[in-house]
Tab-separated table of C-alpha atoms and ligand atoms in Angstrom:
chain	number	residue	atom	x	y	z
A	1	MET	CA	6.970	30.541	-1.777
A	2	PRO	CA	8.605	27.122	-1.621
A	3	ILE	CA	6.330	24.142	-2.927
A	4	SER	CA	4.949	22.328	0.325
A	5	VAL	CA	4.591	18.700	-0.059
A	6	ALA	CA	3.402	15.818	2.424
A	7	ILE	CA	4.953	12.393	1.501
A	8	VAL	CA	2.895	9.557	3.238
A	9	GLY	CA	5.114	6.737	3.792
A	10	SER	CA	8.821	6.220	4.394
A	11	GLY	CA	9.672	2.843	2.374
A	12	PRO	CA	11.756	3.665	-0.813
A	13	ALA	CA	9.433	4.477	-2.801
A	14	GLY	CA	8.602	7.849	-0.725
A	15	PHE	CA	11.958	8.599	-0.095
A	16	TYR	CA	13.374	8.313	-3.451
A	17	THR	CA	10.563	10.784	-3.817
A	18	ALA	CA	11.813	13.187	-1.406
A	19	GLU	CA	15.494	13.023	-2.748
A	20	ALA	CA	13.819	13.809	-6.344
A	21	LEU	CA	11.532	16.521	-4.994
A	22	VAL	CA	14.835	18.171	-3.661
A	23	LYS	CA	17.093	17.982	-6.758
A	24	THR	CA	14.188	18.447	-9.079
A	25	LEU	CA	12.658	21.593	-7.075
A	26	ASP	CA	16.283	22.967	-5.985
A	27	GLY	CA	15.582	24.969	-3.081
A	28	GLY	CA	12.006	25.696	-3.867
A	29	VAL	CA	10.603	22.582	-2.245
A	30	ALA	CA	9.530	21.835	1.749
A	31	VAL	CA	9.292	18.530	2.157
A	32	ASP	CA	7.329	16.673	4.772
A	33	ILE	CA	7.511	12.623	5.137
A	34	VAL	CA	4.810	11.033	7.513
A	35	GLU	CA	5.439	7.519	8.584
A	36	ARG	CA	2.844	5.572	10.876
A	37	LEU	CA	5.998	3.818	12.631
A	38	PRO	CA	8.255	5.532	14.359
A	39	THR	CA	10.992	3.594	12.606
A	40	PRO	CA	11.757	5.147	8.786
A	41	PHE	CA	12.356	3.178	5.456
A	42	GLY	CA	9.437	0.552	5.128
A	43	LEU	CA	10.371	-2.647	3.192
A	44	ILE	CA	13.825	-1.983	4.349
A	45	ARG	CA	13.587	-2.892	7.496
A	46	ALA	CA	10.725	-4.665	7.726
A	47	GLY	CA	10.804	-6.619	4.478
A	48	VAL	CA	14.633	-7.437	3.279
A	49	ALA	CA	15.477	-10.528	4.404
A	50	PRO	CA	17.274	-10.035	8.347
A	51	ASP	CA	20.222	-12.124	6.514
A	52	HIS	CA	20.765	-9.794	3.521
A	53	GLN	CA	21.735	-6.772	5.394
A	54	THR	CA	24.201	-5.338	2.216
A	55	THR	CA	20.557	-4.359	0.553
A	56	LYS	CA	19.711	-2.733	3.926
A	57	LYS	CA	22.502	-0.376	3.051
A	58	VAL	CA	20.224	1.901	0.742
A	59	ALA	CA	19.322	3.640	3.883
A	60	ARG	CA	22.682	5.437	4.133
A	61	SER	CA	21.666	7.056	0.905
A	62	PHE	CA	17.836	7.827	2.546
A	63	GLU	CA	19.272	8.963	5.771
A	64	LYS	CA	21.569	11.826	3.746
A	65	THR	CA	18.374	12.852	1.984
A	66	ALA	CA	16.771	12.591	5.651
A	67	HIS	CA	19.067	15.517	6.512
A	68	ARG	CA	18.758	17.582	4.130
A	69	PRO	CA	16.851	21.063	5.466
A	70	GLU	CA	14.107	21.009	3.066
A	71	ILE	CA	13.051	17.390	4.573
A	72	ARG	CA	11.459	17.241	7.992
A	73	TYR	CA	10.397	13.367	8.845
A	74	PHE	CA	7.035	12.878	11.292
A	75	GLY	CA	7.428	9.382	12.350
A	76	ASN	CA	4.541	7.654	14.461
A	77	VAL	CA	1.889	9.658	12.649
A	78	GLU	CA	-0.888	7.499	11.068
A	79	VAL	CA	-2.855	9.135	8.567
A	80	GLY	CA	-6.711	7.869	9.565
A	81	ARG	CA	-5.252	7.800	12.836
A	82	ASP	CA	-3.903	11.572	13.266
A	83	LEU	CA	-4.836	13.536	10.920
A	84	THR	CA	-7.124	12.878	7.511
A	85	LEU	CA	-5.814	12.893	4.085
A	86	ALA	CA	-7.996	15.660	3.689
A	87	GLU	CA	-6.467	18.285	6.211
A	88	LEU	CA	-2.808	17.019	4.474
A	89	GLN	CA	-4.557	18.412	1.123
A	90	GLU	CA	-4.988	21.316	3.013
A	91	THR	CA	-2.020	22.419	4.586
A	92	HIS	CA	0.254	20.827	1.387
A	93	ASP	CA	0.118	21.648	-2.187
A	94	ALA	CA	0.781	18.677	-2.896
A	95	VAL	CA	0.344	15.249	-0.854
A	96	VAL	CA	2.508	11.797	-2.662
A	97	LEU	CA	1.109	8.580	-1.378
A	98	ALA	CA	3.667	6.247	-0.926
A	99	VAL	CA	2.015	3.716	1.040
A	100	GLY	CA	3.005	0.630	-0.467
A	101	ALA	CA	1.160	-3.069	-0.183
A	102	PRO	CA	1.340	-4.023	3.150
A	103	PHE	CA	-0.908	-7.065	3.289
A	104	ASP	CA	-1.653	-10.381	1.951
A	105	ARG	CA	-3.329	-11.403	-1.139
A	106	ALA	CA	-5.359	-14.533	-0.257
A	107	LEU	CA	-4.999	-17.802	-2.041
A	108	GLY	CA	-8.692	-18.451	-2.890
A	109	ILE	CA	-9.035	-21.546	-1.983
A	110	PRO	CA	-11.048	-23.536	1.073
A	111	GLY	CA	-8.898	-23.503	4.150
A	112	GLU	CA	-7.700	-20.729	4.304
A	113	ASP	CA	-9.324	-19.488	7.491
A	114	LYS	CA	-7.118	-22.209	9.565
A	115	VAL	CA	-4.934	-21.690	12.312
A	116	GLY	CA	-1.845	-22.186	10.756
A	117	VAL	CA	-2.071	-20.296	7.287
A	118	ILE	CA	0.172	-17.323	7.835
A	119	GLY	CA	0.480	-14.769	4.944
A	120	SER	CA	3.752	-14.023	3.391
A	121	ALA	CA	3.355	-10.239	5.012
A	122	ALA	CA	2.873	-11.184	8.235
A	123	PHE	CA	5.553	-13.954	8.489
A	124	VAL	CA	8.060	-11.942	7.072
A	125	GLY	CA	7.075	-8.904	9.295
A	126	TRP	CA	7.200	-11.464	12.231
A	127	TYR	CA	11.143	-12.320	11.554
A	128	ASN	CA	11.694	-8.510	11.069
A	129	ALA	CA	10.473	-7.222	14.319
A	130	HIS	CA	7.501	-5.539	12.851
A	131	PRO	CA	5.202	-4.116	15.569
A	132	ASP	CA	2.024	-5.130	14.129
A	133	PHE	CA	3.919	-8.860	13.877
A	134	ALA	CA	5.809	-9.427	16.862
A	135	ASP	CA	2.989	-11.485	18.560
A	136	LEU	CA	2.249	-13.575	15.645
A	137	ASP	CA	3.306	-16.787	17.535
A	138	PRO	CA	3.463	-18.727	13.954
A	139	ARG	CA	2.984	-22.767	14.885
A	140	LEU	CA	6.514	-23.299	13.975
A	141	ASN	CA	5.871	-26.907	15.982
A	142	THR	CA	5.742	-29.050	12.748
A	143	GLU	CA	8.316	-31.179	11.120
A	144	ALA	CA	6.850	-29.709	7.604
A	145	VAL	CA	5.861	-26.195	6.054
A	146	ALA	CA	4.698	-25.499	3.078
A	147	VAL	CA	5.463	-22.522	1.138
A	148	ILE	CA	3.191	-21.090	-2.065
A	149	GLY	CA	4.656	-19.091	-4.714
A	150	ASN	CA	7.917	-19.377	-6.358
A	151	GLY	CA	8.975	-15.433	-5.839
A	152	ASN	CA	12.065	-13.717	-4.184
A	153	VAL	CA	9.868	-13.590	-0.495
A	154	ALA	CA	8.870	-17.413	-0.854
A	155	ILE	CA	12.985	-18.445	-0.707
A	156	ASP	CA	13.508	-15.640	1.956
A	157	ILE	CA	11.012	-17.294	3.993
A	158	ALA	CA	12.526	-21.166	2.914
A	159	ARG	CA	15.992	-20.004	3.710
A	160	VAL	CA	15.114	-17.997	7.013
A	161	LEU	CA	13.266	-20.970	8.224
A	162	VAL	CA	16.411	-23.317	7.227
A	163	LYS	CA	19.687	-21.448	8.204
A	164	THR	CA	21.668	-22.455	11.849
A	165	ALA	CA	21.730	-20.198	14.284
A	166	ALA	CA	25.061	-19.744	13.476
A	167	GLU	CA	24.568	-18.068	10.114
A	168	MET	CA	21.797	-15.830	11.300
A	169	ALA	CA	24.418	-14.338	13.433
A	170	ASP	CA	25.521	-11.208	11.223
A	171	SER	CA	21.681	-10.846	10.649
A	172	ASP	CA	18.943	-8.765	12.314
A	173	ILE	CA	16.632	-11.374	13.301
A	174	PRO	CA	14.902	-10.710	16.934
A	175	GLU	CA	15.883	-13.397	19.356
A	176	TYR	CA	11.999	-14.529	19.445
A	177	ALA	CA	12.036	-15.167	16.350
A	178	GLN	CA	15.633	-17.090	15.736
A	179	ARG	CA	14.674	-18.603	19.383
A	180	ALA	CA	11.732	-19.932	17.819
A	181	ILE	CA	13.009	-21.191	14.409
A	182	GLU	CA	16.136	-23.037	16.343
A	183	ARG	CA	13.523	-24.671	18.881
A	184	ALA	CA	11.224	-25.772	16.245
A	185	PRO	CA	11.188	-29.528	14.584
A	186	VAL	CA	10.687	-28.191	10.813
A	187	LYS	CA	13.051	-30.892	8.439
A	188	ASP	CA	10.840	-30.443	5.304
A	189	VAL	CA	9.883	-26.998	3.568
A	190	TYR	CA	8.554	-27.269	0.229
A	191	LEU	CA	8.760	-24.459	-1.997
A	192	PHE	CA	5.696	-24.813	-4.565
A	193	GLY	CA	4.984	-23.347	-7.883
A	194	ARG	CA	2.172	-23.222	-10.242
A	195	ARG	CA	3.857	-22.932	-13.313
A	196	GLY	CA	7.757	-24.234	-14.237
A	197	PRO	CA	11.006	-23.280	-13.145
A	198	ILE	CA	11.679	-21.510	-16.413
A	199	GLU	CA	8.923	-18.936	-14.984
A	200	ALA	CA	9.457	-19.026	-11.600
A	201	LYS	CA	10.785	-15.355	-10.680
A	202	PHE	CA	13.169	-15.966	-8.097
A	203	THR	CA	16.442	-14.305	-9.310
A	204	ASN	CA	19.633	-16.433	-9.313
A	205	VAL	CA	21.804	-14.765	-6.405
A	206	GLU	CA	19.049	-15.744	-4.151
A	207	LEU	CA	18.343	-19.461	-5.665
A	208	ARG	CA	22.381	-19.770	-5.763
A	209	GLU	CA	22.292	-19.230	-1.376
A	210	MET	CA	20.252	-22.468	-1.167
A	211	GLY	CA	22.638	-24.916	-2.404
A	212	VAL	CA	25.494	-23.306	0.435
A	213	LEU	CA	23.524	-23.503	3.792
A	214	ASP	CA	25.198	-25.078	6.291
A	215	ASP	CA	22.072	-27.735	7.690
A	216	CYS	CA	19.894	-27.888	4.693
A	217	ALA	CA	19.865	-29.423	1.176
A	218	PRO	CA	17.935	-28.298	-1.689
A	219	VAL	CA	15.734	-31.055	-3.293
A	220	VAL	CA	15.221	-30.789	-6.974
A	221	ASP	CA	13.772	-33.444	-9.514
A	222	ALA	CA	15.582	-33.569	-12.452
A	223	ALA	CA	12.680	-34.000	-14.315
A	224	GLN	CA	11.103	-31.246	-13.847
A	225	LEU	CA	13.899	-29.323	-15.652
A	226	PRO	CA	13.872	-28.758	-19.150
A	227	ASP	CA	17.032	-28.763	-21.133
A	228	ALA	CA	16.884	-25.085	-22.477
A	229	ALA	CA	14.986	-21.845	-21.515
A	230	GLY	CA	12.575	-21.321	-24.963
A	231	GLU	CA	11.565	-18.291	-26.781
A	232	MET	CA	12.546	-15.010	-25.182
A	233	SER	CA	14.611	-12.490	-25.308
A	234	ASP	CA	18.041	-12.800	-25.111
A	235	ARG	CA	18.056	-11.335	-22.112
A	236	ASP	CA	15.692	-13.278	-20.187
A	237	ARG	CA	16.959	-16.194	-21.699
A	238	ARG	CA	20.459	-15.676	-20.233
A	239	LEU	CA	18.444	-14.948	-16.324
A	240	LYS	CA	16.339	-17.837	-16.800
A	241	GLU	CA	19.149	-20.447	-18.228
A	242	LYS	CA	21.181	-19.358	-15.146
A	243	ASN	CA	18.653	-20.009	-12.805
A	244	LEU	CA	18.146	-23.812	-14.799
A	245	ALA	CA	22.088	-24.388	-14.271
A	246	THR	CA	21.319	-23.751	-10.781
A	247	LEU	CA	18.718	-25.796	-10.561
A	248	GLN	CA	20.476	-28.629	-12.442
A	249	GLU	CA	23.337	-28.727	-10.271
A	250	PHE	CA	20.738	-28.641	-6.731
A	251	ALA	CA	18.903	-32.181	-8.624
A	252	THR	CA	22.849	-33.696	-8.231
A	253	GLN	CA	23.623	-32.747	-5.084
A	254	ASP	CA	23.515	-35.571	-2.565
A	255	VAL	CA	21.751	-34.544	0.877
A	256	GLY	CA	24.431	-36.095	2.692
A	257	GLU	CA	24.409	-35.049	6.657
A	258	ARG	CA	22.222	-32.127	6.277
A	259	ARG	CA	19.184	-32.327	8.806
A	260	LYS	CA	16.946	-29.646	7.159
A	261	ARG	CA	15.376	-29.929	3.109
A	262	VAL	CA	14.096	-27.174	1.016
A	263	HIS	CA	12.299	-28.829	-1.959
A	264	PHE	CA	11.104	-27.580	-5.309
A	265	ARG	CA	8.385	-28.020	-6.584
A	266	PHE	CA	7.117	-27.137	-9.964
A	267	PHE	CA	3.285	-27.181	-12.222
A	268	THR	CA	1.492	-27.602	-8.375
A	269	SER	CA	-1.396	-25.699	-7.593
A	270	PRO	CA	-2.798	-25.373	-4.037
A	271	VAL	CA	-6.675	-26.455	-4.030
A	272	GLU	CA	-7.405	-27.112	-0.602
A	273	ILE	CA	-5.564	-26.594	2.865
A	274	LEU	CA	-6.408	-29.405	4.901
A	275	GLY	CA	-7.206	-30.609	8.723
A	276	GLY	CA	-9.417	-28.997	11.509
A	277	GLU	CA	-9.079	-25.443	13.251
A	278	THR	CA	-6.243	-25.722	11.907
A	279	VAL	CA	-3.847	-27.389	9.832
A	280	GLU	CA	-2.974	-30.027	8.793
A	281	GLY	CA	-1.633	-30.953	5.067
A	282	LEU	CA	-2.232	-28.947	2.187
A	283	ARG	CA	-3.710	-30.929	-1.096
A	284	LEU	CA	-2.505	-29.594	-4.299
A	285	GLU	CA	-3.199	-30.307	-8.282
A	286	LYS	CA	-0.530	-30.920	-10.513
A	287	THR	CA	-0.643	-28.817	-13.720
A	288	ARG	CA	0.696	-27.728	-17.171
A	289	LEU	CA	1.513	-24.645	-19.119
A	290	GLU	CA	-0.742	-23.654	-21.819
A	291	GLY	CA	0.203	-19.985	-23.308
A	292	GLY	CA	2.424	-19.562	-20.594
A	293	ARG	CA	-0.508	-20.173	-17.745
A	294	ALA	CA	-0.754	-23.070	-15.372
A	295	VAL	CA	-3.723	-25.177	-15.933
A	296	GLY	CA	-5.016	-27.853	-13.652
A	297	THR	CA	-4.755	-31.613	-14.573
A	298	GLY	CA	-7.372	-33.117	-12.235
A	299	GLU	CA	-4.528	-34.921	-10.732
A	300	THR	CA	-3.821	-34.040	-6.921
A	301	PHE	CA	-2.207	-34.889	-4.114
A	302	GLU	CA	-1.691	-34.367	-0.714
A	303	ILE	CA	1.099	-33.733	1.767
A	304	ALA	CA	1.338	-33.467	5.832
A	305	CYS	CA	2.947	-30.038	7.075
A	306	GLY	CA	1.278	-27.897	10.065
A	307	LEU	CA	2.385	-24.804	9.169
A	308	VAL	CA	1.078	-22.898	5.115
A	309	ILE	CA	2.523	-19.760	4.143
A	310	PRO	CA	1.160	-18.482	0.844
A	311	ALA	CA	3.907	-16.192	-0.355
A	312	VAL	CA	1.703	-14.773	-3.923
A	313	GLY	CA	2.348	-10.862	-3.579
A	314	TYR	CA	1.403	-8.148	-1.725
A	315	ARG	CA	-1.725	-6.257	-1.715
A	316	SER	CA	-2.401	-2.391	-1.051
A	317	VAL	CA	-5.714	-1.068	0.540
A	318	ALA	CA	-7.340	2.259	-0.122
A	319	VAL	CA	-6.427	5.318	1.275
A	320	ALA	CA	-9.716	6.821	3.007
A	321	GLY	CA	-10.005	9.709	0.929
A	322	ALA	CA	-8.501	9.052	-2.062
A	323	PRO	CA	-9.813	6.672	-5.041
A	324	PHE	CA	-8.898	2.804	-5.164
A	325	ASP	CA	-9.377	0.039	-7.942
A	326	GLU	CA	-9.987	-2.503	-6.176
A	327	ALA	CA	-9.870	-5.304	-9.456
A	328	ASN	CA	-6.075	-4.303	-9.487
A	329	ALA	CA	-5.928	-3.204	-5.453
A	330	VAL	CA	-3.446	0.174	-6.726
A	331	VAL	CA	-4.306	3.670	-6.671
A	332	PRO	CA	-5.195	4.712	-10.462
A	333	SER	CA	-3.297	7.103	-11.687
A	334	ASP	CA	-2.220	8.817	-14.845
A	335	ASP	CA	1.456	7.505	-14.405
A	336	GLY	CA	1.656	8.514	-11.126
A	337	ARG	CA	-0.908	11.750	-11.194
A	338	VAL	CA	-4.199	10.659	-8.944
A	339	ALA	CA	-6.001	13.850	-8.733
A	340	PRO	CA	-4.923	18.093	-8.674
A	341	GLY	CA	-2.115	18.405	-5.924
A	342	LEU	CA	-2.326	14.528	-5.359
A	343	TYR	CA	0.236	11.629	-6.555
A	344	ALA	CA	1.432	8.020	-5.876
A	345	VAL	CA	4.387	6.359	-6.071
A	346	GLY	CA	5.711	2.753	-5.874
A	347	TRP	CA	3.559	-0.252	-4.786
A	348	ILE	CA	0.714	1.620	-4.137
A	349	LYS	CA	1.114	3.207	-7.920
A	350	ARG	CA	2.228	0.008	-9.649
A	351	GLY	CA	1.308	-3.455	-7.787
A	352	PRO	CA	3.885	-5.330	-5.287
A	353	SER	CA	6.869	-5.991	-8.289
A	354	GLY	CA	10.339	-5.095	-8.586
A	355	VAL	CA	13.099	-4.585	-6.673
A	356	ILE	CA	13.857	-1.291	-4.303
A	357	ALA	CA	15.859	0.676	-6.767
A	358	THR	CA	12.308	-0.099	-8.987
A	359	ASN	CA	10.787	2.849	-7.253
A	360	ARG	CA	13.252	5.512	-8.001
A	361	PRO	CA	11.663	6.449	-11.578
A	362	ASP	CA	8.340	6.623	-9.697
A	363	GLY	CA	9.580	9.589	-7.836
A	364	VAL	CA	11.458	10.704	-10.231
A	365	ALA	CA	8.224	11.582	-12.728
A	366	VAL	CA	6.169	12.544	-9.616
A	367	ALA	CA	9.097	15.720	-8.679
A	368	GLU	CA	8.762	16.467	-12.280
A	369	TYR	CA	4.732	16.783	-12.430
A	370	ILE	CA	4.980	18.339	-9.190
A	371	ARG	CA	6.965	21.197	-9.973
A	372	ASP	CA	5.158	21.548	-13.928
A	373	ASP	CA	1.928	21.457	-11.898
A	374	ILE	CA	2.010	23.212	-9.187
A	375	GLY	CA	4.580	25.974	-10.084
A	376	ASN	CA	4.372	28.141	-6.944
A	377	GLY	CA	3.377	27.076	-2.999
A	378	THR	CA	0.105	29.050	-1.912
A	379	LYS	CA	-0.006	26.884	0.866
A	380	PRO	CA	1.248	26.953	4.534
A	381	GLY	CA	3.060	23.208	4.711
A	382	ARG	CA	4.924	22.556	7.510
A	383	ALA	CA	3.960	24.716	10.248
A	384	ALA	CA	-0.089	24.226	9.569
A	385	LEU	CA	1.042	20.615	10.119
A	386	GLU	CA	2.509	20.701	13.171
A	387	ARG	CA	-0.216	22.870	14.652
A	388	LEU	CA	-2.119	20.486	13.762
A	389	LEU	CA	-0.322	17.653	15.670
A	390	GLU	CA	0.532	19.365	18.542
A	391	GLU	CA	-3.270	20.785	19.339
A	392	ARG	CA	-4.214	16.637	18.817
A	393	GLY	CA	-1.078	16.026	21.057
A	394	ALA	CA	0.393	13.321	18.588
A	395	GLN	CA	3.844	12.118	19.560
A	396	VAL	CA	5.985	12.562	16.797
A	397	VAL	CA	8.784	11.211	16.569
A	398	GLY	CA	11.387	13.386	14.659
A	399	PHE	CA	14.499	11.859	12.182
A	400	ALA	CA	16.482	12.790	15.508
A	401	ASP	CA	14.704	10.665	17.675
A	402	TRP	CA	15.069	8.327	15.441
A	403	LYS	CA	18.711	8.232	15.287
A	404	LYS	CA	18.750	7.860	19.102
A	405	ILE	CA	16.490	4.593	18.476
A	406	GLU	CA	18.927	3.176	15.694
A	407	GLU	CA	21.883	3.637	18.288
A	408	ALA	CA	20.117	2.270	21.476
A	409	GLU	CA	19.346	-1.023	18.670
A	410	GLU	CA	22.995	-0.868	17.481
A	411	ALA	CA	24.147	-0.877	21.412
A	412	GLY	CA	22.189	-3.472	22.346
A	413	ALA	CA	23.159	-5.720	19.493
A	414	GLY	CA	25.971	-8.926	20.338
A	415	ALA	CA	28.341	-9.163	18.112
A	416	PRO	CA	28.269	-9.870	15.389
A	417	ALA	CA	24.474	-8.373	14.840
A	418	PRO	CA	24.498	-5.497	13.721
A	419	ARG	CA	21.571	-4.447	16.099
A	420	ARG	CA	18.927	-5.686	18.013
A	421	LYS	CA	15.737	-4.130	16.883
A	422	PHE	CA	13.029	-3.329	19.265
A	423	PHE	CA	9.498	-4.433	18.466
A	424	ARG	CA	7.362	-2.503	20.580
A	425	ILE	CA	6.687	1.264	19.884
A	426	ALA	CA	6.304	1.725	23.213
A	427	ASP	CA	9.950	0.872	23.506
A	428	MET	CA	10.610	2.535	20.992
A	429	LEU	CA	8.830	5.871	22.610
A	430	LYS	CA	10.511	4.974	25.795
A	431	VAL	CA	14.634	5.627	23.836
A	432	VAL	CA	13.279	8.809	22.735
A	433	GLY	CA	11.696	10.321	25.792
A	434	THR	CA	9.615	12.729	26.630
A	435	GLY	CA	10.830	14.964	23.986
A	436	ALA	CA	9.042	13.320	21.548
A	437	THR	CA	5.780	14.236	22.918
A	438	ARG	CA	4.283	16.338	21.274
A	439	ARG	CA	6.936	18.338	19.637
A	440	SER	CA	7.756	17.596	15.881
A	441	ALA	CA	11.120	19.829	15.215
A	442	ASP	CA	14.532	17.735	15.336
B	501	NAP	P1	6.345	-12.334	-6.756
B	501	NAP	O1	7.708	-11.948	-7.338
B	501	NAP	O2	5.287	-12.252	-7.787
B	501	NAP	O3	6.235	-13.704	-6.903
B	501	NAP	C1	4.886	-14.078	-6.347
B	501	NAP	C2	5.100	-16.103	-6.789
B	501	NAP	O4	3.511	-16.125	-6.281
B	501	NAP	C3	4.580	-15.952	-8.004
B	501	NAP	O5	5.431	-17.162	-8.272
B	501	NAP	C4	3.440	-16.292	-8.793
B	501	NAP	O6	3.079	-17.049	-9.414
B	501	NAP	C5	2.762	-17.033	-7.106
B	501	NAP	N1	1.370	-17.016	-7.329
B	501	NAP	C6	0.600	-15.981	-7.265
B	501	NAP	N2	-0.758	-15.758	-7.036
B	501	NAP	C7	-0.705	-17.720	-7.216
B	501	NAP	C8	-1.746	-18.659	-6.886
B	501	NAP	N3	-2.775	-18.666	-6.348
B	501	NAP	N4	-1.164	-19.711	-6.734
B	501	NAP	C9	0.417	-20.337	-6.660
B	501	NAP	N5	0.818	-19.356	-7.020
B	501	NAP	C10	0.444	-18.105	-7.003
B	501	NAP	O7	6.102	-10.985	-5.577
B	501	NAP	P2	6.714	-11.844	-4.237
B	501	NAP	O8	8.157	-12.720	-4.053
B	501	NAP	O9	5.762	-11.373	-2.731
B	501	NAP	O10	7.721	-10.369	-4.381
B	501	NAP	C11	7.475	-9.447	-4.549
B	501	NAP	C12	8.411	-8.427	-5.321
B	501	NAP	O11	9.515	-7.643	-4.372
B	501	NAP	C13	9.219	-8.768	-6.191
B	501	NAP	O12	9.320	-8.087	-7.337
B	501	NAP	C14	10.241	-9.540	-5.935
B	501	NAP	O13	11.415	-9.703	-6.439
B	501	NAP	C15	10.920	-8.392	-5.049
B	501	NAP	N6	11.526	-8.863	-3.836
B	501	NAP	C16	13.207	-9.394	-4.314
B	501	NAP	C17	13.845	-9.571	-3.013
B	501	NAP	C18	15.456	-9.859	-3.612
B	501	NAP	O14	15.831	-8.596	-4.340
B	501	NAP	N7	16.146	-10.611	-2.684
B	501	NAP	C19	13.348	-10.055	-1.925
B	501	NAP	C20	11.875	-10.214	-1.453
B	501	NAP	C21	11.619	-9.712	-2.598
B	501	NAP	P3	2.802	-16.644	-11.190
B	501	NAP	O15	4.177	-16.379	-11.847
B	501	NAP	O16	3.087	-17.895	-12.037
B	501	NAP	O17	1.725	-15.896	-10.910
């Protein structure tokens, strides 16, 4: 009997695992991908910035995997709502957790609960039409926004906030977000890094984009830039020196006629978010590096701003029924082996780092473990899952149903936008029609 595998989560980690299972077990596996949203692909759809359409093209290869006869997509099915992890473990020989890190890490400073503090997961979800965040209504009625962190998410957020409507025309940003950004009086976006320009985690392509925007200038203080990258491997030095050269070029740029500015401020760490009920400003402390770590100097300063977006990393949460390491916010595992028949891949296994393709080796490793650990399938798999979901009256969205949603999104877009995303689950289900109700077959 083929080995039945349920993968929880249809983001890159989930799909790379499905792809690896099909290759590794060559005809001897049936894979059911269970996804809580009707729409597949996780961060490809809801994390990658709406103006980075080329990055989203990896979804085409995931689509090929989804069409394989061994694979079945169960969209709009939530583990914890429609069925439990224990039930999935009863029906399938192996369960792979690929649920990612959908929440924000907290800064842990006073004032973080004020209106106008919005974590990057929520803000990125909002401008990407994620149904959980479509109603976020961020406080954009401000001239200044502070983004905390020097990673690619921070730079994505800054860029989306300062690009013109014309620059976003070929993106898939939802209309509500584009309008809100266009109407906002935002002029200054601050990117605060607690360490220096060499330690910043931006990749160079993303950093360089900030220098070629229509109506926004990068602002860099040359005094914060070292002459060279310092001691590190040759590979790291090449990457860091590229960023340094880009920042040096930014430091010489004239703001000119451009109305918006993105200020790169290094060696500054937020200590308090200021204001009453709502955000009015941010107090920061200057830092210096000691053994690679940022250490406060005791010198503080304040800036006025109406919105603070901590982009300091994402966070996973426990899946009921699976072990969880609270301190590191991951499912503890031996390279993906969690317990007999239970595996983890991607950010829930490793923490929130790396690019999309970084998830591929996780899937390959777990597919091999499943082959070696399970040998032959003994559990009913898909048929039992379908029965269970039918009993519960779950509205399962199959992959063919998703393709209908996608077609409607593409048909609804005005050129050159690639799609007009639905941001309400009810609207997605309307497109699928009653066929989705109590049905899981494609
Ligand atoms: P990240 O790369 O880990 O960056 C997090 C940033 O937050 C770092 O600069 C970190 O500084 C800072 N930080 C953490 N805690 C802080 C605190 N308490 N106070 C001040 N600053 C703090 O994470 P990310 O930007 O969320 O990105 C997640 C992953 O997705 C990354 O691997 C990223 O490359 C990837 N991604 C890639 C793209 C792309 O390729 N275009 C786009 C988006 C995301 P320290 O370094 O000092 O800890």
